Amino acid sequence: MRVAVKWDEAIVDADGNVAGHEAGDTLVRRILRIFPDSILVGPGPRRGNGFDVVPVEFLDPDNTVVINMDVVDSPRVWYKMYREGGAEPRIMNFLWWPARNLTSHVGISLMALSCAVFPTFANSERTATEVRELVHKWTIRHLAERAKLGWVNLGFRLSHVQERVKPELPVVLYPAIYLSSRKRPDFFAEVIEWVHKQTPMRVEMRLHESHLVSEKAMRFSRKDWIWVGPLTASRKGYWEALAHTTAFLATADEESYGIAYVEALGAGVIGIFPDMAWARALVPENYPFFYRDADEAKKMLLRAVTEPDACRAEMDACVDGTLPEWIGEHHSDDAFDAALKEHVTKWFGRIG
């Protein structure tokens, strides 16, 4: 059997590679790497760099397992494959975003039904718990009891981390690519405005193109100490930027996992987090930088940009060794690779 990955926003560039550096793009590339000679569901058909691009109607249900990152769409994919091929389609959901993003009754119902009917693999224990609660609340008992669910933290490769570079001025990162209300950019603005009045620093915001031209982005960019620009063009550029970043201020009120925060911590960036369950799930129990209100966030960020060495020492003191080493061990993409393979084999049999 072959694996087919479905994410409707995936774009294959002229060189045959999956373009983009958002979480979804990265995940598609990782899954294609884990399962060699796999398929990307797309408008094709065409040949990519190590994979085929094939429309869903052309997938052979007899020898294909679809890993669907568009979870709500799995019933439609099942129907299309069943109608075209007649055999029972093999479909697995991959939920990599917060289930709470869906707010309408229709969307929640479709999500719950999809996760009850098809095996579902989640990007964190937190997301898996949300899925389990959703299925039990929104579907019938018979389906909920038969639901198949697995999870693992996404993780990253510690080998990507580059040697730290001390910037001329401390650099604070806005650790998101969107300015949506869930990310609380206004709270971020309040904190950095106060800290900048106390000490010189720079702020970097790398935004998705859909938010880069927004009015809110324009307001940030009018400050000469805030750089607002597009996402880095390459993964190398991404890690180079993290190497000179001093701290980040996380302000989101909800995350399903938080790969951007994990990668930054692994690169030695000082992370200032809201005291919320999603953030505590990423770091050691005694991690020192959690704020409960704006005043605490301001004080922590000010200290991070004026005493970075002391702050990193406190981060290291809460683990055996260093915090980046702890992050690399507890958020390893090797563990992700192994867990994804294990669940695909358990649910559908051997691939290849």
XYZ file of C-alpha atoms in Angstrom:
352
model
C 0.000 0.000 0.000
C 0.970 3.620 -0.557
C 0.239 6.650 1.614
C -1.608 9.619 0.128
C -1.492 12.929 2.026
C -4.410 15.321 1.641
C -4.180 18.970 2.587
C -6.027 21.255 0.206
C -3.689 24.218 0.800
C -0.529 22.350 -0.202
C 1.244 23.902 -3.206
C 3.890 22.155 -5.320
C 6.423 24.582 -6.817
C 8.079 24.440 -10.231
C 10.872 22.241 -8.844
C 8.386 19.628 -7.643
C 8.690 20.425 -3.932
C 5.958 21.296 -1.434
C 6.316 25.051 -1.012
C 5.718 27.213 2.048
C 6.868 27.240 5.669
C 3.642 27.205 7.619
C 2.969 24.315 9.984
C 0.790 22.566 7.400
C 3.441 22.773 4.690
C 6.078 21.409 7.053
C 3.845 18.544 8.129
C 3.084 17.551 4.550
C 6.811 17.416 3.782
C 7.467 15.364 6.918
C 4.791 12.798 6.098
C 6.017 12.501 2.505
C 9.521 11.924 3.877
C 8.369 9.310 6.387
C 6.590 7.311 3.664
C 8.798 7.254 0.524
C 7.155 7.159 -2.902
C 3.924 8.468 -1.452
C 1.159 10.575 -3.014
C 0.052 14.158 -2.496
C -3.634 14.633 -3.228
C -3.945 17.575 -5.588
C -5.239 18.834 -8.922
C -2.534 16.867 -10.846
C -1.736 14.412 -12.061
C 1.970 15.248 -12.105
C 5.243 14.023 -10.672
C 6.752 15.801 -7.686
C 10.185 15.466 -6.132
C 9.878 11.937 -4.720
C 6.075 11.778 -4.779
C 3.142 11.772 -7.189
C 0.374 14.372 -7.284
C -2.948 12.629 -7.876
C -6.583 13.835 -7.699
C -8.669 12.077 -5.068
C -10.879 10.553 -7.785
C -7.848 8.695 -9.185
C -6.768 7.102 -5.878
C -7.005 3.317 -5.793
C -8.832 2.283 -2.583
C -7.367 -1.219 -2.822
C -3.795 -0.091 -2.147
C -3.949 3.469 -0.755
C -4.146 4.863 2.779
C -5.222 8.520 2.837
C -3.832 10.636 5.688
C -6.266 13.522 5.644
C -5.188 16.801 7.229
C -8.544 18.312 6.163
C -10.317 16.286 8.851
C -13.874 17.534 8.350
C -13.640 16.497 4.693
C -12.957 12.780 5.340
C -16.576 11.591 4.768
C -16.572 13.254 1.334
C -13.207 11.675 0.472
C -14.543 8.273 1.531
C -17.601 8.677 -0.688
C -15.561 9.777 -3.724
C -13.119 6.881 -3.412
C -15.874 4.354 -2.715
C -17.941 5.543 -5.678
C -14.964 5.402 -8.034
C -13.372 2.152 -6.842
C -16.040 0.167 -5.064
C -13.646 -1.132 -2.374
C -13.654 0.120 1.222
C -11.445 3.253 1.323
C -8.745 3.464 4.005
C -8.772 6.947 5.539
C -6.985 8.293 8.608
C -7.511 11.758 10.067
C -4.510 13.825 11.138
C -5.703 16.596 13.445
C -2.951 19.189 13.817
C -4.994 22.252 14.782
C -7.248 22.997 17.812
C -10.592 21.232 17.606
C -12.045 24.302 19.306
C -11.433 26.297 16.112
C -14.798 24.995 14.906
C -17.667 26.905 16.480
C -20.746 26.186 14.349
C -22.969 23.200 15.161
C -22.535 21.885 11.623
C -18.745 22.061 11.754
C -18.541 20.512 15.217
C -20.920 17.717 14.231
C -18.955 16.925 11.080
C -15.687 16.919 12.998
C -17.076 14.612 15.675
C -18.546 12.219 13.098
C -15.306 12.143 11.095
C -13.203 11.383 14.183
C -15.672 8.722 15.331
C -15.802 6.904 12.006
C -12.163 7.203 10.871
C -9.001 6.514 12.922
C -7.649 9.850 14.126
C -4.048 10.789 14.896
C -3.555 14.019 16.888
C -0.572 16.333 17.195
C -0.557 16.357 21.009
C -2.171 14.779 24.040
C -4.173 17.969 24.527
C -5.673 17.733 21.031
C -6.380 14.023 21.473
C -8.276 14.758 24.692
C -10.372 17.380 22.893
C -11.167 14.875 20.135
C -12.207 12.204 22.624
C -14.521 14.634 24.430
C -15.966 15.848 21.126
C -16.732 12.349 19.880
C -18.419 11.295 23.132
C -20.485 14.471 23.326
C -21.580 14.816 19.699
C -21.986 11.235 18.436
C -23.888 8.166 19.532
C -22.449 5.745 22.067
C -21.956 2.943 19.528
C -19.619 5.121 17.407
C -17.835 6.724 20.355
C -16.917 3.354 21.872
C -15.394 2.160 18.594
C -13.400 5.328 17.867
C -9.668 4.835 17.270
C -7.402 7.596 18.538
C -3.638 8.098 18.792
C -1.336 11.037 19.416
C 2.253 12.211 19.677
C 3.942 15.604 20.019
C 5.033 16.927 16.621
C 8.593 17.653 17.681
C 11.542 19.014 15.683
C 15.155 18.156 14.890
C 17.632 19.624 17.376
C 20.273 19.336 14.626
C 18.595 22.274 12.848
C 19.603 24.627 15.667
C 22.392 27.059 14.762
C 24.991 28.677 16.983
C 23.581 31.697 18.760
C 24.493 35.184 17.522
C 24.273 38.153 19.889
C 22.360 40.979 18.159
C 23.315 44.645 18.504
C 19.952 45.238 20.151
C 17.822 42.571 21.851
C 15.320 41.053 19.430
C 11.815 40.084 20.528
C 9.813 37.763 18.273
C 6.070 37.768 17.704
C 5.786 33.946 17.680
C 2.838 33.621 15.307
C 2.154 34.215 11.637
C -1.397 35.501 12.062
C -2.896 38.552 13.772
C -6.203 36.831 14.523
C -7.971 37.594 17.801
C -7.028 34.169 19.254
C -3.357 35.206 19.093
C -4.124 38.422 21.061
C -1.901 40.800 19.047
C -3.297 43.807 20.962
C -2.012 42.326 24.221
C 1.360 41.750 22.533
C 1.388 45.405 21.420
C 0.603 46.654 24.933
C 3.489 44.711 26.474
C 6.162 45.522 23.893
C 5.239 49.237 23.861
C 5.848 49.400 27.610
C 9.102 47.424 27.472
C 10.441 49.539 24.593
C 9.926 52.668 26.674
C 12.170 51.155 29.351
C 15.014 49.888 27.144
C 16.058 49.829 23.459
C 15.049 46.696 21.552
C 13.753 45.479 18.219
C 10.660 43.443 17.463
C 10.344 41.076 14.502
C 7.017 39.901 13.114
C 6.972 37.423 10.223
C 3.424 37.143 8.968
C 1.429 35.106 6.502
C 0.737 37.122 3.354
C -2.986 37.240 4.144
C -2.238 39.163 7.376
C 0.824 41.022 6.155
C -1.325 43.578 4.330
C -3.866 44.016 7.129
C -4.503 47.316 8.850
C -3.196 45.898 12.129
C 0.089 44.871 10.484
C 0.424 48.360 9.009
C 0.027 49.892 12.479
C 2.833 47.726 13.837
C 5.097 48.533 10.874
C 4.827 52.298 11.432
C 7.082 51.912 14.468
C 10.710 52.184 13.400
C 11.725 49.587 16.011
C 9.266 46.951 14.746
C 10.091 44.982 11.603
C 7.059 43.464 9.885
C 7.723 41.222 6.904
C 6.940 37.960 5.143
C 7.792 34.471 6.294
C 11.395 33.402 5.782
C 12.039 32.002 2.306
C 13.791 28.866 3.549
C 14.097 26.685 6.623
C 17.763 27.691 6.845
C 16.735 31.337 6.991
C 14.162 30.479 9.650
C 16.788 28.919 11.939
C 19.247 31.741 11.245
C 16.613 34.217 12.413
C 16.000 32.248 15.608
C 19.750 32.194 16.317
C 19.787 35.981 16.764
C 16.421 36.220 18.568
C 16.616 37.069 22.274
C 13.086 36.334 23.471
C 9.533 35.729 22.362
C 6.290 36.756 23.996
C 3.532 34.182 23.549
C 0.040 35.668 23.823
C -2.308 33.087 22.249
C -5.249 32.031 24.388
C -5.360 28.564 22.781
C -2.959 26.292 20.890
C -3.327 22.653 19.909
C 0.428 22.182 20.310
C 2.765 25.079 19.520
C 5.618 23.950 17.277
C 6.876 27.527 16.767
C 7.391 27.971 20.523
C 9.108 24.597 20.838
C 11.526 25.344 17.987
C 12.361 28.760 19.458
C 13.038 27.276 22.904
C 15.202 24.616 21.279
C 17.191 27.401 19.612
C 17.886 29.065 22.974
C 15.265 31.809 22.747
C 13.795 32.929 26.079
C 10.084 32.136 26.050
C 7.565 34.231 27.991
C 4.244 32.336 28.223
C 0.724 32.973 29.494
C -0.092 30.769 32.460
C -2.343 28.429 30.487
C -2.583 24.664 30.155
C -1.440 24.569 26.513
C 1.767 26.437 27.390
C 2.571 24.403 30.511
C 2.279 21.224 28.421
C 5.317 22.313 26.365
C 7.899 22.915 29.081
C 9.232 21.401 32.322
C 7.100 21.643 35.442
C 9.267 24.310 37.084
C 9.701 26.529 34.008
C 10.150 30.070 35.400
C 8.477 32.396 32.877
C 4.692 32.229 33.077
C 2.680 35.430 33.452
C -0.859 35.849 34.790
C -1.501 39.408 33.634
C -0.027 42.223 31.566
C 2.065 43.612 34.434
C 3.814 40.285 34.952
C 4.344 39.880 31.195
C 5.955 43.330 31.008
C 8.335 42.640 33.897
C 9.346 39.230 32.526
C 9.976 40.499 29.016
C 11.942 43.489 30.293
C 14.158 41.144 32.280
C 14.557 38.807 29.291
C 15.923 41.578 27.062
C 18.101 43.215 29.739
C 19.367 40.058 31.516
C 19.202 37.292 28.892
C 22.086 35.220 30.267
C 20.575 35.137 33.749
C 17.164 34.194 32.309
C 18.646 31.327 30.271
C 20.445 30.120 33.396
C 17.089 29.990 35.203
C 15.576 28.047 32.306
C 18.455 25.549 32.427
C 18.160 25.239 36.210
C 14.695 23.668 35.959
C 16.052 20.585 34.127
C 19.045 18.265 34.199
C 21.395 19.735 31.594
C 20.060 22.590 29.460
C 16.536 23.529 28.447
C 17.274 23.150 24.685
C 18.463 19.604 25.388
C 15.278 18.900 27.350
C 13.160 20.317 24.532
C 15.006 18.175 21.981
C 14.411 15.048 24.067
C 10.740 15.670 24.872
C 9.744 17.090 21.468
C 11.709 14.857 19.112
C 10.550 14.456 15.529
C 12.100 10.964 15.617
C 9.384 10.082 18.139
C 6.797 11.613 15.814
C 8.053 9.591 12.837
C 7.993 6.343 14.815
C 4.539 6.962 16.308
C 2.975 7.880 12.969
C 4.388 4.750 11.314
C 3.256 2.623 14.252
C -0.344 3.863 14.104
C -0.638 3.593 10.324
C 0.629 -0.008 10.497
C -1.642 -0.854 13.441
C -4.735 0.548 11.751
C -4.108 -0.407 8.108
C -1.228 -2.860 7.834
C 2.249 -2.544 6.378
C 2.988 0.298 3.964
C 5.217 -0.220 0.948
